[in-house]
CSV table of C-alpha atoms in Angstrom, one decimal:
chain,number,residue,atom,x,y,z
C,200,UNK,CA,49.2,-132.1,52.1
C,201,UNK,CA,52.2,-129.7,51.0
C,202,UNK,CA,52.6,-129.6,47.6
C,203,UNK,CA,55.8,-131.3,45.8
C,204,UNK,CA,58.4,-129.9,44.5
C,205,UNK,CA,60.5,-130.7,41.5
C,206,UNK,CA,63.6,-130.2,41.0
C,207,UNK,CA,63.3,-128.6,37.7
C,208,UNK,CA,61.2,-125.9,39.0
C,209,UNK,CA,63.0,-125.3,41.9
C,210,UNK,CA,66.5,-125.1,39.7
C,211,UNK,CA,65.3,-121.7,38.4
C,212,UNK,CA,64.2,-120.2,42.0
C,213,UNK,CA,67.8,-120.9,42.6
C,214,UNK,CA,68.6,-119.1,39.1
C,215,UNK,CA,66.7,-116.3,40.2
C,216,UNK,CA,68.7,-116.2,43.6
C,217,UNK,CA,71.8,-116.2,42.1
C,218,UNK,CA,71.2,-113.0,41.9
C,219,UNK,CA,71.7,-112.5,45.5
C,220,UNK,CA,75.3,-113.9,44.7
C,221,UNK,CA,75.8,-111.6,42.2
C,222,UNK,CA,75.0,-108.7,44.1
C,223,UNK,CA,77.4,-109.4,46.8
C,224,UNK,CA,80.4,-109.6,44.5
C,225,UNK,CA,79.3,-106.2,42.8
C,226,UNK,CA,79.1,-104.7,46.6
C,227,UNK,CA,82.6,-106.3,46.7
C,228,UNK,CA,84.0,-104.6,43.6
C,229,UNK,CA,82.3,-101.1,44.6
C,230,UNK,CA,83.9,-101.4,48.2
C,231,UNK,CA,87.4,-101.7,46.2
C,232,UNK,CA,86.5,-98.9,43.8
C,233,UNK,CA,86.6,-101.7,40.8
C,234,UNK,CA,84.0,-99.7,38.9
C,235,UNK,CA,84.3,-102.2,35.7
C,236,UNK,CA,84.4,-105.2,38.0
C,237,UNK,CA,81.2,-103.7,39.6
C,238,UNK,CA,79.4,-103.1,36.5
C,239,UNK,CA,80.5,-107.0,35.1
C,240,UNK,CA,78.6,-108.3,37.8
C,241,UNK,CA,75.7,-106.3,37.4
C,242,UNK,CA,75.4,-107.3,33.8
C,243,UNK,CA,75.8,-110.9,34.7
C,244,UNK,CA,72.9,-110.3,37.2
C,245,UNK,CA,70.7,-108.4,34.5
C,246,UNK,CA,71.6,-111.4,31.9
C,247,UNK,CA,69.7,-114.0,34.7
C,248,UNK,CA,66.8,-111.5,35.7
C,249,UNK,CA,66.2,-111.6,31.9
C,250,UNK,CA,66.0,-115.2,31.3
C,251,UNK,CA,64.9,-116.5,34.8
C,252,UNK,CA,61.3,-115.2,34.1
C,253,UNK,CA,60.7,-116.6,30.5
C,254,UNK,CA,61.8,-119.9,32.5
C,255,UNK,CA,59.6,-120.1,35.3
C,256,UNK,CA,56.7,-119.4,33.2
C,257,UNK,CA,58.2,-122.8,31.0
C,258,UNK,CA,58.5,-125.1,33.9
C,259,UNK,CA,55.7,-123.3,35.5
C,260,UNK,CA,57.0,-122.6,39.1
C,261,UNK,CA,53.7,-121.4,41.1
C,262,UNK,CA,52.7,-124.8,40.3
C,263,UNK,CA,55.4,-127.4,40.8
C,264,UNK,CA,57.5,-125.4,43.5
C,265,UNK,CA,54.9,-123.3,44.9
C,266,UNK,CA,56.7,-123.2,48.3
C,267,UNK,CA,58.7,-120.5,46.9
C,268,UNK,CA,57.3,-117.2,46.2
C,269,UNK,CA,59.4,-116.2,43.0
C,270,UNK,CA,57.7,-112.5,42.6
C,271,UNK,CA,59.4,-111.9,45.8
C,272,UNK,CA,62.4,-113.4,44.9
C,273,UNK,CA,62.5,-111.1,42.1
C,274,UNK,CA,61.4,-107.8,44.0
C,275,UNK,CA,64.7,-108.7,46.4
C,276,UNK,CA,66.8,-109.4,44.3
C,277,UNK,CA,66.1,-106.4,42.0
C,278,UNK,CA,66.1,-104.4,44.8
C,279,UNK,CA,69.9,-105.6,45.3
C,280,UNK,CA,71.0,-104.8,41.7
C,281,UNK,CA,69.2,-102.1,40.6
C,282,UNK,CA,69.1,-99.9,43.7
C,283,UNK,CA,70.9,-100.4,46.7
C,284,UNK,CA,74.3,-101.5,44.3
C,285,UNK,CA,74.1,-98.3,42.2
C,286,UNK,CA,72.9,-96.1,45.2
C,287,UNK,CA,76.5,-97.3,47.5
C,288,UNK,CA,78.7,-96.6,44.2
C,289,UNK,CA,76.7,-93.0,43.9
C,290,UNK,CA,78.4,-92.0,47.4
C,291,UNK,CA,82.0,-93.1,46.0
C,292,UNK,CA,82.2,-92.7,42.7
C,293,UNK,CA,83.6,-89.1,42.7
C,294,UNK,CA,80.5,-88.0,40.4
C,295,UNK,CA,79.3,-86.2,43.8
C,296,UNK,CA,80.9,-84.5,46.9
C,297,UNK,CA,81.0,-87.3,49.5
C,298,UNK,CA,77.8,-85.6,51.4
C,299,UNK,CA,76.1,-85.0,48.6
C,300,UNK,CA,76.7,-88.8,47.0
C,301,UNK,CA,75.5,-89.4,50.3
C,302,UNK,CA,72.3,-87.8,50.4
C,303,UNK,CA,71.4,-88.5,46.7
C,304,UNK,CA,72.3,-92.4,47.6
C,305,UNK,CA,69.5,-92.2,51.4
C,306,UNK,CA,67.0,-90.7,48.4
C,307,UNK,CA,67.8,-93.2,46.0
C,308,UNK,CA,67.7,-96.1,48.7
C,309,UNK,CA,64.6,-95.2,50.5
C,310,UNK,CA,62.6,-94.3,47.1
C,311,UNK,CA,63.6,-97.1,45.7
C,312,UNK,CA,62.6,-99.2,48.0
C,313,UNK,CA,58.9,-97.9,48.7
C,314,UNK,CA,58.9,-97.7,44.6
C,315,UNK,CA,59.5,-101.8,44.7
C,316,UNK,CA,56.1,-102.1,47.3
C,317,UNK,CA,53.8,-100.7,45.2
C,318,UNK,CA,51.2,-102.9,43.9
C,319,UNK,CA,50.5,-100.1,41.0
C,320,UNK,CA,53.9,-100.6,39.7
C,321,UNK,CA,53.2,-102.4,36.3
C,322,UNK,CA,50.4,-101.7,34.1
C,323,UNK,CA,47.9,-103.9,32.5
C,324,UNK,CA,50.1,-103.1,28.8
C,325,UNK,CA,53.0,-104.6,31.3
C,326,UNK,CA,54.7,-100.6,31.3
C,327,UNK,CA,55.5,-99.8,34.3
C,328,UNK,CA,53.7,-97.1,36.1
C,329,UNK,CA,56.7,-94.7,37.6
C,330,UNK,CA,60.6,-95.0,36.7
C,331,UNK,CA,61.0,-98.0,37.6
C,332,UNK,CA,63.9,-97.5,39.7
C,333,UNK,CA,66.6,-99.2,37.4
C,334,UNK,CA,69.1,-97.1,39.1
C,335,UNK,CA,72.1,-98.6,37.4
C,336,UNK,CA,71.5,-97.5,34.2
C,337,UNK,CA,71.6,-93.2,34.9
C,338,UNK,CA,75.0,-94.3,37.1
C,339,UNK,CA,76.7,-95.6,34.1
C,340,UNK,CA,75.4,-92.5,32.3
C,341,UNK,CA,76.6,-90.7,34.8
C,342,UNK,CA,80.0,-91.9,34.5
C,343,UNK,CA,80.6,-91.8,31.0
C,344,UNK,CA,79.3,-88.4,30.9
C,345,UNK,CA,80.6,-87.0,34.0
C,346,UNK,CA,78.1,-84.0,34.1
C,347,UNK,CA,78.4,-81.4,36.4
C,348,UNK,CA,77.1,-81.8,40.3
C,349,UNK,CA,74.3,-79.8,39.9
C,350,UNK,CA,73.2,-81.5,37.0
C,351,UNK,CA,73.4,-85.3,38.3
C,352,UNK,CA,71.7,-83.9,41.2
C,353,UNK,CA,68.8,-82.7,39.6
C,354,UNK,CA,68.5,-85.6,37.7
C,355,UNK,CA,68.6,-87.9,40.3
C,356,UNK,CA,65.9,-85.8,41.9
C,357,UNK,CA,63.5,-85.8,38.7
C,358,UNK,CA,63.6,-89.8,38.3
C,359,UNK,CA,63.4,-90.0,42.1
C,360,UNK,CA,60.0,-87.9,41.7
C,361,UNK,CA,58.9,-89.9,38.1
C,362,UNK,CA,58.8,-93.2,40.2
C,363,UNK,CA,55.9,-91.7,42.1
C,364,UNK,CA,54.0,-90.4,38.5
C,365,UNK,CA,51.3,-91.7,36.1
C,366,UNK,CA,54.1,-92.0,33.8
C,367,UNK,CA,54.7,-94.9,32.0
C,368,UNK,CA,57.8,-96.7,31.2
C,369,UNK,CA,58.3,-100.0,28.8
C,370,UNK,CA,59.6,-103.2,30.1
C,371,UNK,CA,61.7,-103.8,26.7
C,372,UNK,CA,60.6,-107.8,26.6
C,373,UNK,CA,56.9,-107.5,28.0
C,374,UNK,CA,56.0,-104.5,25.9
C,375,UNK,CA,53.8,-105.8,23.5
C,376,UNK,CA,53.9,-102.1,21.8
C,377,UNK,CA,56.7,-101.5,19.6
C,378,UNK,CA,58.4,-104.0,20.9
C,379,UNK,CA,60.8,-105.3,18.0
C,380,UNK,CA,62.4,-101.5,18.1
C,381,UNK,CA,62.3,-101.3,21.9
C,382,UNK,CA,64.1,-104.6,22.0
C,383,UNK,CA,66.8,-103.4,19.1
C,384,UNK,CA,67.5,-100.7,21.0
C,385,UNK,CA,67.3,-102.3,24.4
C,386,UNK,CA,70.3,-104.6,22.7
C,387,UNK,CA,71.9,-102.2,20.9
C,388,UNK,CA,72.1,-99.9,24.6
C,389,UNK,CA,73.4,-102.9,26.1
C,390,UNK,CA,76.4,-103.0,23.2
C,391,UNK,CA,77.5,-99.3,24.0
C,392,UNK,CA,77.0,-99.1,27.9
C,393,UNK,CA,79.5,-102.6,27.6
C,394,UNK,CA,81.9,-100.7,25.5
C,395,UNK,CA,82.0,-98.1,27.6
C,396,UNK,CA,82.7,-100.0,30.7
C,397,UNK,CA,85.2,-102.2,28.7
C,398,UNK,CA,86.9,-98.4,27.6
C,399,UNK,CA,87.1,-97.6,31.8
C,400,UNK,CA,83.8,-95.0,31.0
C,401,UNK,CA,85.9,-93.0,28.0
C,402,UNK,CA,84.5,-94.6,25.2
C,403,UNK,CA,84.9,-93.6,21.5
C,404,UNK,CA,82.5,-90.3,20.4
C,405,UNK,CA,80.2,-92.1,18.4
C,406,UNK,CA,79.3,-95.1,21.6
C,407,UNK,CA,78.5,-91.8,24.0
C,408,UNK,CA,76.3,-90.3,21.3
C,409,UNK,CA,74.6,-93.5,21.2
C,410,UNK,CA,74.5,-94.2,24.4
C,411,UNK,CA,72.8,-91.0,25.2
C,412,UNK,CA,70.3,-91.4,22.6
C,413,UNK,CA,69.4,-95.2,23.6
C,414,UNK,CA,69.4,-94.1,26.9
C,415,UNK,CA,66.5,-90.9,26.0
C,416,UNK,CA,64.8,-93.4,23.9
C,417,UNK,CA,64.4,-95.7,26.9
C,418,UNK,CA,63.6,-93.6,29.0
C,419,UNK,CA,60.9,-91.5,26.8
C,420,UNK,CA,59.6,-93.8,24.9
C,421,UNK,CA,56.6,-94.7,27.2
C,422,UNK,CA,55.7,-91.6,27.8
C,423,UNK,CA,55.3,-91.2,24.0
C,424,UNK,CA,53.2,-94.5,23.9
C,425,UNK,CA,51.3,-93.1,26.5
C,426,UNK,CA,50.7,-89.9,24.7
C,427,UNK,CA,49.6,-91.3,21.7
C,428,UNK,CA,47.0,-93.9,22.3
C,429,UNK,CA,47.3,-96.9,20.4
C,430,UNK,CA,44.3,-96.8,18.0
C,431,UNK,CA,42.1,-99.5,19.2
C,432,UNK,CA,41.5,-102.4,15.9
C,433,UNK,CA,38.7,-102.7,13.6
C,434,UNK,CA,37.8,-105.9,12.1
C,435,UNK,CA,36.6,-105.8,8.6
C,436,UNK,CA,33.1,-108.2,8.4
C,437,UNK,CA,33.3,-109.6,4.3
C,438,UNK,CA,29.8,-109.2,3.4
């Protein structure tokens, strides 16, 4: 007998597919060179994949609509907005010469995508294991900073190599670690990088400074955990 499925369940599969929806209309926007529009769209989609898994472990989907595999879901659709997105805007952006966008975007694409099979992708302290390929994030950096060529270039080439490390990375919600400060910042990154789409990518001093230090903080910080061990707890016996 096939197991039942309830509607409840199955409402936030659909949540998670919206993201599929999403992704479409940011391809749209990046077709039209709508930058802003692009990055709107993104954010909507990073709003749902960060409330769509806190859900289905509520209404626990593997168990009342188990017909539907949502780790895949999830793998396809952050595939969509988190890579292949980001990678199309690379190659028409301006931030590289059209080949070179191109080439960076086939690294970026093909990486990414051999990052999102690996079954060693997430720790058992839920880090992932390898940048994990959250290609959205440097682009924004990218555009607010406008570094020179040589300089996206080798950037894009170091977290192209870092998905295939021991390095670790923090998940900002499943991070049991410093997570109250990961989250702040996590937020607090969210704020600035907002801003500076809302400012068309020129915002204020002060949001690019703090952009760029969130940004370093999130993408350092667990490689720090990971350097200094967590110091494993004693329990104190009263006599």
């Amino acid at each position: 007998m096939r197991p039942k499925t309830k509607p409840l369940a199955f409402s936030v599969h659909l949540l998670t597919g919206s993201g599929a929806a999403l992704a479409l209309m940011a391809l749209v926007a990046a077709t039209k060179g709508e930058w802003r529009l692009m990055f709107g769209w993104l954010g909507i989609a990073l709003i749902v994949d960060g409330i769509d898994g806190p859900l289905a472990r509520k209404v626990d989907t593997k168990k009342n609509a188990s017909n539907w595999d949502g780790t895949i879901l999830d793998l396809v659709i952050d595939y969509l907005t988190y890579v292949f997105i980001p990678a199309y805007a690379l190659i028409y952006t301006g931030l590289l010469p059209w080949h070179l966008g191109l080439v960076a975007a086939l690294v970026i694409a093909l990486t990414g995508a051999m990052y999102f099979a690996d079954v060693r992708m997430k720790a058992d302290d839920n880090c992932f294991v390898g940048f994990p390929a959250v290609w959205q994030m440097p682009l924004l950096v990218f555009l607010v900073f406008d570094p020179p060529v040589w300089a996206t270039l080798a950037i894009i080439a170091v977290l192209a190599l870092a998905q295939y490390t021991w390095l670790k990375f923090i998940h900002p919600m499943r991070t049991a670690r410093w997570r109250p400060l990961n989250l702040t910042v996590t937020i607090l990154w969210v704020i600035l990088a907002g801003w500076s789409v809302w400012d068309v990518f020129e915002p204020p001093g002060p949001v690019k400074v703090g952009l760029l230090v969130t940004s370093l903080w999130l993408l350092l910080v667990g490689i720090v955990m990971q350097a200094i061990p967590e110091r494993p707890r004693t329990s104190v016996n009263a006599e």
